[in-house]
Amino acid sequence: AAKLMPELSRRRFLSGGASLGALTLLTGCEVSDSVSAENLLIHVSKFNDKVQAALFNPNALAPTYPESAIKRPFPFNAYYTLDDAPEIDARDWELEVVGLVEHKKSWKLEELYALPQETQITRHICVEGWSAIGSWTGARLSEFLKRVGADTRAKYIWFRCAEGYTTSIDMQTALHPQTQMTFKFDGEILPKAYGYPMKVRIPTRLGFKN
Ligand SMILES: Nc1nc2c(c(=O)[nH]1)N[C@H]1C(S)=C(S)[C@@H](COP(=O)(O)O)O[C@H]1N2
Ligand SMILES: [Mo]
């Protein structure tokens, strides 16, 4: 796009990168005005959602690998150091389910363990530029959603983790057969470094969505 721009615009575009400066240029809106900036970002975000929904094939599986491909030790990556990873006591941990679901009950870890489980060996890809193959065992999120009577016409599922991290995924992704409520890493109970007592493993999405 930069090639097609007049000289001055090009310089402003390139120096602004994908920043708010570039957004100002492209839209003519004053991004210091937070309402128009937010409106713009909402439009961009909706556009992104449509593109990704159009590209996502709900039947295509992420590649799986043999046991020999598993990376040991698996990289640790979080917004804190390993020492600051939350120390969760399963006895007072609960998964609270709210929103467009029939059964708004909270789940204890033991109840979640009773769901049918399977193992996947898939590649975890982080947007920061590293990837690693791991083995994860757990229940299909789609099965859980069935059991809680989730209204799968809802567009998104939002997660809040024990230490405060939040993220959301679209319903197509949530229902994908490889999207897993994971309890084990490499055959062992998930250590705190990888999200004890449970993480949601999504091999069709980048690491930060997990
Ligand atoms: N609760 C929580 N989830 C998180 C993160 C985090 O810091 N806290 N980091 C994300 C990022 S950027 C990556 S790459 C993966 C790392 O997954 P792992 O802990 O299984 O290695 O977790 C994602 N989910
Ligand atoms: Mo990541």
mmCIF file of N, CA and C in Angstrom, residues 142-192:
data_model
loop_
_atom_site.group_PDB
_atom_site.id
_atom_site.type_symbol
_atom_site.label_atom_id
_atom_site.label_comp_id
_atom_site.label_asym_id
_atom_site.label_seq_id
_atom_site.Cartn_x
_atom_site.Cartn_y
_atom_site.Cartn_z
ATOM 1 N N SER A 142 -16.281 -28.774 23.426
ATOM 2 C CA SER A 142 -17.621 -28.910 22.834
ATOM 3 C C SER A 142 -18.499 -29.833 23.688
ATOM 4 N N GLU A 143 -17.891 -30.886 24.236
ATOM 5 C CA GLU A 143 -18.631 -31.818 25.088
ATOM 6 C C GLU A 143 -19.090 -31.104 26.373
ATOM 7 N N PHE A 144 -18.194 -30.319 26.933
ATOM 8 C CA PHE A 144 -18.535 -29.562 28.140
ATOM 9 C C PHE A 144 -19.680 -28.590 27.850
ATOM 10 N N LEU A 145 -19.586 -27.911 26.704
ATOM 11 C CA LEU A 145 -20.624 -26.937 26.346
ATOM 12 C C LEU A 145 -21.981 -27.623 26.190
ATOM 13 N N LYS A 146 -21.950 -28.862 25.670
ATOM 14 C CA LYS A 146 -23.178 -29.639 25.543
ATOM 15 C C LYS A 146 -23.758 -29.908 26.933
ATOM 16 N N ARG A 147 -22.875 -30.323 27.843
ATOM 17 C CA ARG A 147 -23.349 -30.691 29.187
ATOM 18 C C ARG A 147 -23.880 -29.502 29.979
ATOM 19 N N VAL A 148 -23.329 -28.328 29.759
ATOM 20 C CA VAL A 148 -23.845 -27.162 30.500
ATOM 21 C C VAL A 148 -25.024 -26.520 29.765
ATOM 22 N N GLY A 149 -25.411 -27.108 28.630
ATOM 23 C CA GLY A 149 -26.544 -26.571 27.878
ATOM 24 C C GLY A 149 -26.259 -25.176 27.330
ATOM 25 N N ALA A 150 -25.052 -25.016 26.755
ATOM 26 C CA ALA A 150 -24.683 -23.706 26.204
ATOM 27 C C ALA A 150 -25.494 -23.410 24.947
ATOM 28 N N ASP A 151 -25.910 -22.175 24.806
ATOM 29 C CA ASP A 151 -26.566 -21.734 23.581
ATOM 30 C C ASP A 151 -25.460 -21.470 22.565
ATOM 31 N N THR A 152 -25.275 -22.416 21.633
ATOM 32 C CA THR A 152 -24.140 -22.301 20.709
ATOM 33 C C THR A 152 -24.411 -21.298 19.581
ATOM 34 N N ARG A 153 -25.551 -20.594 19.685
ATOM 35 C CA ARG A 153 -25.742 -19.469 18.761
ATOM 36 C C ARG A 153 -25.023 -18.225 19.273
ATOM 37 N N ALA A 154 -24.578 -18.280 20.509
ATOM 38 C CA ALA A 154 -23.772 -17.173 21.047
ATOM 39 C C ALA A 154 -22.514 -17.052 20.198
ATOM 40 N N LYS A 155 -21.982 -15.835 20.075
ATOM 41 C CA LYS A 155 -20.843 -15.655 19.175
ATOM 42 C C LYS A 155 -19.509 -15.950 19.833
ATOM 43 N N TYR A 156 -19.412 -15.664 21.125
ATOM 44 C CA TYR A 156 -18.105 -15.775 21.778
ATOM 45 C C TYR A 156 -18.208 -16.463 23.132
ATOM 46 N N ILE A 157 -17.068 -17.001 23.542
ATOM 47 C CA ILE A 157 -16.930 -17.494 24.912
ATOM 48 C C ILE A 157 -15.782 -16.714 25.528
ATOM 49 N N TRP A 158 -16.021 -16.230 26.722
ATOM 50 C CA TRP A 158 -15.020 -15.405 27.403
ATOM 51 C C TRP A 158 -14.496 -16.167 28.602
ATOM 52 N N PHE A 159 -13.193 -16.117 28.797
ATOM 53 C CA PHE A 159 -12.556 -16.838 29.901
ATOM 54 C C PHE A 159 -11.872 -15.862 30.851
ATOM 55 N N ARG A 160 -11.989 -16.145 32.126
ATOM 56 C CA ARG A 160 -11.171 -15.409 33.101
ATOM 57 C C ARG A 160 -10.388 -16.427 33.916
ATOM 58 N N CYS A 161 -9.071 -16.291 33.885
ATOM 59 C CA CYS A 161 -8.202 -17.267 34.550
ATOM 60 C C CYS A 161 -7.960 -16.868 36.001
ATOM 61 N N ALA A 162 -7.422 -17.820 36.733
ATOM 62 C CA ALA A 162 -7.220 -17.649 38.180
ATOM 63 C C ALA A 162 -6.379 -16.424 38.522
ATOM 64 N N GLU A 163 -5.356 -16.130 37.682
ATOM 65 C CA GLU A 163 -4.471 -15.017 38.038
ATOM 66 C C GLU A 163 -4.906 -13.718 37.357
ATOM 67 N N GLY A 164 -6.048 -13.743 36.663
ATOM 68 C CA GLY A 164 -6.592 -12.509 36.110
ATOM 69 C C GLY A 164 -6.515 -12.386 34.595
ATOM 70 N N TYR A 165 -5.753 -13.264 33.942
ATOM 71 C CA TYR A 165 -5.647 -13.233 32.481
ATOM 72 C C TYR A 165 -7.025 -13.480 31.872
ATOM 73 N N THR A 166 -7.385 -12.698 30.861
ATOM 74 C CA THR A 166 -8.668 -12.934 30.203
ATOM 75 C C THR A 166 -8.455 -13.026 28.697
ATOM 76 N N THR A 167 -9.324 -13.786 28.056
ATOM 77 C CA THR A 167 -9.309 -13.853 26.596
ATOM 78 C C THR A 167 -10.662 -14.398 26.135
ATOM 79 N N SER A 168 -10.915 -14.296 24.847
ATOM 80 C CA SER A 168 -12.181 -14.818 24.337
ATOM 81 C C SER A 168 -11.935 -15.560 23.036
ATOM 82 N N ILE A 169 -12.821 -16.505 22.733
ATOM 83 C CA ILE A 169 -12.735 -17.212 21.453
ATOM 84 C C ILE A 169 -14.118 -17.223 20.807
ATOM 85 N N ASP A 170 -14.148 -17.366 19.498
ATOM 86 C CA ASP A 170 -15.423 -17.416 18.788
ATOM 87 C C ASP A 170 -16.010 -18.822 18.934
ATOM 88 N N MET A 171 -17.315 -18.941 18.702
ATOM 89 C CA MET A 171 -18.000 -20.214 18.937
ATOM 90 C C MET A 171 -17.490 -21.326 18.021
ATOM 91 N N GLN A 172 -17.195 -20.999 16.762
ATOM 92 C CA GLN A 172 -16.651 -22.025 15.839
ATOM 93 C C GLN A 172 -15.400 -22.668 16.430
ATOM 94 N N THR A 173 -14.536 -21.828 16.961
ATOM 95 C CA THR A 173 -13.300 -22.329 17.565
ATOM 96 C C THR A 173 -13.602 -23.160 18.805
ATOM 97 N N ALA A 174 -14.555 -22.686 19.603
ATOM 98 C CA ALA A 174 -14.902 -23.399 20.838
ATOM 99 C C ALA A 174 -15.418 -24.806 20.534
ATOM 100 N N LEU A 175 -16.138 -24.946 19.416
ATOM 101 C CA LEU A 175 -16.751 -26.236 19.070
ATOM 102 C C LEU A 175 -15.815 -27.143 18.267
ATOM 103 N N HIS A 176 -14.658 -26.614 17.890
ATOM 104 C CA HIS A 176 -13.709 -27.397 17.095
ATOM 105 C C HIS A 176 -13.297 -28.649 17.882
ATOM 106 N N PRO A 177 -13.216 -29.817 17.203
ATOM 107 C CA PRO A 177 -12.947 -31.062 17.926
ATOM 108 C C PRO A 177 -11.618 -31.090 18.682
ATOM 109 N N GLN A 178 -10.649 -30.258 18.297
ATOM 110 C CA GLN A 178 -9.365 -30.269 19.009
ATOM 111 C C GLN A 178 -9.272 -29.209 20.104
ATOM 112 N N THR A 179 -10.328 -28.436 20.293
ATOM 113 C CA THR A 179 -10.311 -27.447 21.374
ATOM 114 C C THR A 179 -10.621 -28.177 22.677
ATOM 115 N N GLN A 180 -9.646 -28.152 23.572
ATOM 116 C CA GLN A 180 -9.643 -29.075 24.708
ATOM 117 C C GLN A 180 -9.552 -28.352 26.057
ATOM 118 N N MET A 181 -10.329 -28.853 27.028
ATOM 119 C CA MET A 181 -10.113 -28.439 28.428
ATOM 120 C C MET A 181 -9.035 -29.378 28.929
ATOM 121 N N THR A 182 -7.845 -28.857 29.095
ATOM 122 C CA THR A 182 -6.673 -29.693 29.329
ATOM 123 C C THR A 182 -6.341 -29.826 30.807
ATOM 124 N N PHE A 183 -6.117 -31.075 31.231
ATOM 125 C CA PHE A 183 -5.781 -31.354 32.632
ATOM 126 C C PHE A 183 -4.374 -31.910 32.790
ATOM 127 N N LYS A 184 -3.823 -32.429 31.676
ATOM 128 C CA LYS A 184 -2.510 -33.059 31.765
ATOM 129 C C LYS A 184 -1.601 -32.554 30.662
ATOM 130 N N PHE A 185 -0.337 -32.401 31.012
ATOM 131 C CA PHE A 185 0.681 -32.107 30.019
ATOM 132 C C PHE A 185 1.687 -33.248 30.032
ATOM 133 N N ASP A 186 1.933 -33.833 28.858
ATOM 134 C CA ASP A 186 2.890 -34.923 28.728
ATOM 135 C C ASP A 186 2.595 -36.050 29.723
ATOM 136 N N GLY A 187 1.318 -36.364 29.882
ATOM 137 C CA GLY A 187 0.916 -37.491 30.718
ATOM 138 C C GLY A 187 0.873 -37.212 32.213
ATOM 139 N N GLU A 188 1.290 -36.007 32.631
ATOM 140 C CA GLU A 188 1.295 -35.660 34.059
ATOM 141 C C GLU A 188 0.291 -34.542 34.312
ATOM 142 N N ILE A 189 -0.258 -34.516 35.527
ATOM 143 C CA ILE A 189 -1.141 -33.415 35.915
ATOM 144 C C ILE A 189 -0.452 -32.093 35.559
ATOM 145 N N LEU A 190 -1.185 -31.231 34.886
ATOM 146 C CA LEU A 190 -0.652 -29.942 34.433
ATOM 147 C C LEU A 190 0.104 -29.248 35.566
ATOM 148 N N PRO A 191 1.404 -28.974 35.384
ATOM 149 C CA PRO A 191 2.093 -28.234 36.452
ATOM 150 C C PRO A 191 1.624 -26.775 36.454
ATOM 151 N N LYS A 192 1.928 -26.047 37.531
ATOM 152 C CA LYS A 192 1.438 -24.668 37.613
ATOM 153 C C LYS A 192 1.999 -23.799 36.485
#
